[in-house]
Coordinates of C-alpha atoms in Angstrom, one line a residue:
M28 CA 0.2 0.0 0.3
K29 CA 1.1 3.2 0.0
L30 CA 0.3 6.9 0.4
V31 CA 0.0 10.3 -1.6
V32 CA -1.2 13.0 0.5
G33 CA -2.1 16.3 -1.6
L34 CA -1.4 19.5 0.8
G35 CA -3.8 22.4 0.7
N36 CA -6.4 23.7 3.2
P37 CA -9.8 22.6 3.6
G38 CA -13.2 25.0 3.0
V39 CA -14.7 26.7 -0.4
G40 CA -12.1 30.0 -0.2
Y41 CA -9.2 28.2 -0.3
A42 CA -10.1 25.8 -3.1
Q43 CA -8.5 27.7 -6.3
T44 CA -5.3 29.2 -4.4
R45 CA -1.7 28.7 -5.1
H46 CA -1.2 26.5 -2.1
N47 CA -4.1 24.2 -2.9
V48 CA -2.4 23.0 -6.0
G49 CA -1.4 19.4 -4.1
W50 CA -5.3 19.2 -3.2
L51 CA -5.9 19.5 -6.8
V52 CA -3.4 16.8 -8.4
V53 CA -5.1 14.1 -5.6
D54 CA -8.4 14.8 -6.1
E55 CA -7.7 14.6 -10.2
V56 CA -6.0 10.6 -9.6
A57 CA -9.7 10.4 -7.2
R58 CA -11.8 11.5 -10.0
R59 CA -10.1 9.1 -13.0
A60 CA -10.7 6.4 -10.8
G61 CA -13.9 7.1 -10.0
A62 CA -13.3 7.1 -5.8
T63 CA -15.1 8.8 -3.5
W64 CA -13.8 11.3 -0.5
R65 CA -14.7 9.7 3.2
K66 CA -13.7 11.5 6.6
E67 CA -10.8 9.3 8.1
G68 CA -11.5 10.7 12.1
K69 CA -11.0 14.3 12.5
D70 CA -8.0 15.3 10.9
A71 CA -7.8 13.7 6.8
E72 CA -10.5 13.0 4.2
V73 CA -9.5 10.0 2.3
A74 CA -9.9 8.2 -1.0
E75 CA -8.9 4.5 -2.2
V76 CA -7.4 3.9 -5.6
R77 CA -5.9 1.4 -7.9
L78 CA -3.3 2.8 -9.8
G79 CA -1.5 0.1 -12.2
P80 CA -2.1 -2.3 -14.1
G81 CA -3.9 -5.3 -13.4
A82 CA -5.2 -5.2 -10.3
G83 CA -2.9 -2.3 -9.6
E84 CA -1.5 -0.9 -6.6
K85 CA -3.8 0.0 -2.9
V86 CA -3.2 3.5 -2.4
L87 CA -4.5 5.9 -0.5
L88 CA -5.1 9.8 -1.3
V89 CA -4.8 11.6 1.5
K90 CA -5.9 15.6 2.0
P91 CA -5.3 17.0 5.7
L92 CA -8.3 19.0 7.2
T93 CA -5.6 20.5 10.0
F94 CA -4.9 23.8 7.7
M95 CA -1.4 23.6 6.1
N96 CA 0.6 23.9 8.9
A97 CA -0.9 21.3 10.3
S98 CA -0.6 19.0 7.8
G99 CA 1.4 16.0 10.0
R100 CA -1.3 15.9 12.0
A101 CA -3.5 14.1 9.8
V102 CA -0.2 12.1 7.3
A103 CA 1.9 10.7 10.3
P104 CA -1.3 9.1 12.5
L105 CA -2.0 7.2 9.0
M106 CA 1.4 6.2 8.5
S107 CA 1.6 4.5 12.0
F108 CA -1.4 2.6 11.4
Y109 CA -0.8 0.9 8.4
K110 CA 2.8 0.5 9.1
L111 CA 4.3 2.1 6.0
E112 CA 7.8 3.2 5.1
G113 CA 8.8 6.8 4.1
T114 CA 9.3 4.8 0.2
D115 CA 5.7 4.1 0.3
L116 CA 5.2 7.9 1.1
L117 CA 4.2 10.8 -2.2
V118 CA 3.6 14.5 -0.7
A119 CA 2.1 16.8 -3.8
Q120 CA 2.9 20.4 -2.4
D121 CA 3.2 23.6 -4.3
D122 CA 6.7 25.2 -4.4
L123 CA 7.5 28.8 -4.3
D124 CA 11.2 28.4 -5.4
S125 CA 10.1 26.6 -9.1
P126 CA 8.2 28.7 -11.5
F127 CA 4.7 28.0 -12.6
G128 CA 4.3 25.7 -15.3
L129 CA 7.8 23.4 -13.9
L130 CA 7.0 19.8 -12.3
K131 CA 10.0 17.6 -10.6
L132 CA 9.7 14.9 -8.5
R133 CA 12.5 14.1 -5.7
M134 CA 13.4 12.2 -2.9
G135 CA 14.0 13.7 0.7
G136 CA 15.4 17.1 1.1
R137 CA 14.3 19.7 3.6
H138 CA 11.1 21.6 3.5
G139 CA 12.0 24.5 1.9
G140 CA 10.2 27.0 4.1
Q141 CA 7.0 24.4 2.3
N142 CA 4.9 24.8 6.4
G143 CA 2.9 21.7 5.6
L144 CA 5.9 19.9 4.6
R145 CA 7.5 21.2 7.5
D146 CA 5.2 19.7 9.8
I147 CA 5.4 16.2 8.0
I148 CA 8.8 16.2 8.2
R149 CA 8.6 17.1 11.9
L150 CA 6.4 14.6 13.1
L151 CA 7.3 12.1 11.1
G152 CA 10.9 12.1 12.6
H153 CA 13.0 12.1 9.1
E154 CA 12.7 13.5 5.4
A155 CA 13.4 10.1 3.7
F156 CA 9.7 10.6 1.4
A157 CA 9.0 11.6 -1.9
R158 CA 7.2 14.7 -3.2
L159 CA 5.9 16.0 -6.2
K160 CA 7.0 19.6 -6.4
I161 CA 4.4 21.7 -8.2
G162 CA 5.7 25.2 -9.2
I163 CA 4.0 28.4 -8.6
S164 CA 6.6 30.4 -8.4
R165 CA 8.1 34.1 -6.4
P166 CA 5.8 36.4 -5.4
P167 CA 5.8 39.6 -7.4
A168 CA 7.2 42.6 -6.3
G169 CA 5.3 44.2 -3.8
W170 CA 3.8 40.8 -2.5
A171 CA 4.0 39.6 0.9
V172 CA 4.4 35.3 0.8
P173 CA 1.2 34.4 3.0
D174 CA -0.8 36.9 0.8
W175 CA 0.9 35.3 -2.6
V176 CA 0.3 31.6 -1.6
L177 CA -3.1 32.0 -0.6
S178 CA -3.8 34.2 -3.7
R179 CA -6.4 33.0 -6.9
W180 CA -5.1 32.0 -10.0
R181 CA -5.0 34.7 -12.7
D182 CA -7.4 33.7 -15.8
E183 CA -4.5 33.6 -18.3
E184 CA -2.8 30.9 -16.0
K185 CA -5.6 28.6 -15.7
N186 CA -5.3 26.3 -19.1
D187 CA -1.3 26.1 -18.0
L188 CA -2.5 25.1 -14.2
T189 CA -5.2 22.7 -15.8
E190 CA -2.5 21.1 -17.5
L191 CA 0.2 20.9 -14.9
V192 CA -2.4 19.3 -12.8
R193 CA -3.4 16.3 -15.1
L194 CA 0.7 15.6 -15.6
G195 CA 0.3 15.8 -12.0
A196 CA -2.0 13.1 -11.9
N197 CA 0.0 11.1 -14.4
A198 CA 3.2 11.0 -12.0
V199 CA 1.7 9.9 -9.1
E200 CA -0.5 7.2 -11.2
V201 CA 3.7 6.3 -12.5
W202 CA 5.3 6.6 -9.0
A203 CA 2.5 4.3 -7.8
A204 CA 2.6 1.6 -10.7
S205 CA 6.2 1.8 -11.4
G206 CA 8.6 3.6 -8.5
L207 CA 10.1 7.1 -8.0
A208 CA 13.3 6.5 -11.0
E209 CA 10.4 6.0 -13.6
A210 CA 8.2 8.6 -12.4
Q211 CA 11.3 11.4 -12.6
G212 CA 12.5 9.9 -15.7
Q213 CA 9.2 10.7 -17.6
F214 CA 8.3 13.9 -15.5
N215 CA 11.3 16.0 -14.3
G216 CA 11.6 17.7 -17.8
T217 CA 8.2 19.0 -17.6
D218 CA 8.5 23.1 -18.1
L219 CA 4.8 24.5 -19.2
R220 CA 6.4 27.6 -19.9
P221 CA 6.5 29.4 -23.8
P222 CA 10.3 29.0 -25.0
P223 CA 12.0 32.0 -24.3
P224 CA 12.2 34.5 -27.9
P225 CA 14.8 33.9 -30.7
P226 CA 17.9 36.2 -29.5
P227 CA 18.4 39.1 -32.4
P228 CA 20.1 38.1 -35.2
K229 CA 23.8 39.1 -35.1
P230 CA 24.7 42.6 -36.6
A231 CA 26.8 42.0 -39.5
S232 CA 30.0 43.7 -39.4
P233 CA 31.4 46.8 -41.3
K234 CA 32.9 46.3 -44.1
P235 CA 36.4 48.0 -44.0
A236 CA 36.8 51.2 -46.1
Q237 CA 38.3 51.1 -49.3
P238 CA 41.9 53.3 -49.6
A239 CA 41.1 56.3 -52.3
S240 CA 43.4 56.4 -55.1
V241 CA 46.4 58.2 -55.2
P242 CA 48.2 58.9 -58.7
S243 CA 51.3 57.6 -58.7
A244 CA 54.2 59.7 -59.3
G245 CA 54.9 60.5 -63.1
T246 CA 51.7 60.1 -64.1
A247 CA 49.6 62.7 -65.8
P248 CA 46.4 64.5 -64.3
V249 CA 43.1 63.7 -65.9
S250 CA 41.6 65.9 -68.1
A251 CA 37.9 67.4 -66.0
P252 CA 35.1 67.5 -68.9
G253 CA 35.4 70.6 -71.2
G254 CA 38.9 70.3 -70.9
A255 CA 39.7 71.9 -67.5
G256 CA 42.3 70.7 -65.0
H257 CA 41.1 69.6 -61.6
T258 CA 43.4 72.6 -60.3
G259 CA 40.3 74.3 -58.4
G260 CA 39.7 76.8 -60.5
H261 CA 36.4 78.0 -62.5
V262 CA 35.0 75.0 -65.1
E263 CA 32.7 77.2 -67.7
N264 CA 29.6 75.4 -68.6
P265 CA 29.7 74.7 -72.2
E266 CA 26.1 75.7 -72.8
E267 CA 26.8 79.1 -71.6
G268 CA 26.4 81.4 -74.5

């Protein structure tokens, strides 16, 4: 059995905020499997699915109901009750340090300031579990981090968000069925950001100026039209009367 935790905050007011992108991923996995959510004690909602070929791997999807900063209260008891190891746990989380559109999986590592992850590590007593990190970008200038993570997605982000959640759910399914290395190989290159514009063409180097021709010594000067020499004097116009 495996456990997949989607980090977020309970309540309709938080449903479409950046901090809840982990919830969106586990909701999508449950929707595909036709699973229903049920309360597990007072601290979590869970949905049981099977992922992978044949009978599939039994996976318990979890949405903590504790609010983000106390997510460990929902996760640690489930890990203990089902006697699961760190390798059986995947946490889907928002990641401030990754740009929006980037998705990656990793094993272990520090919490990076993500308070839900911080609390899970604190109550499990170790960092040795997998994370599905979904980029939400650093806040723009003038935004405090708490305001940014609790802000709603902008309209122009929603198409990419739908695709990011779809790919995140795919990554969960591959992790459950085939393991972390396979999921990393398939999804760690995910980057929905538009490619940068090509650099402007390099300007052509100016051609060196050609030196003016100088008559060689002893060469007769060339006559000007009408027979006048190039002496700087007046050249009469042959059409003048």
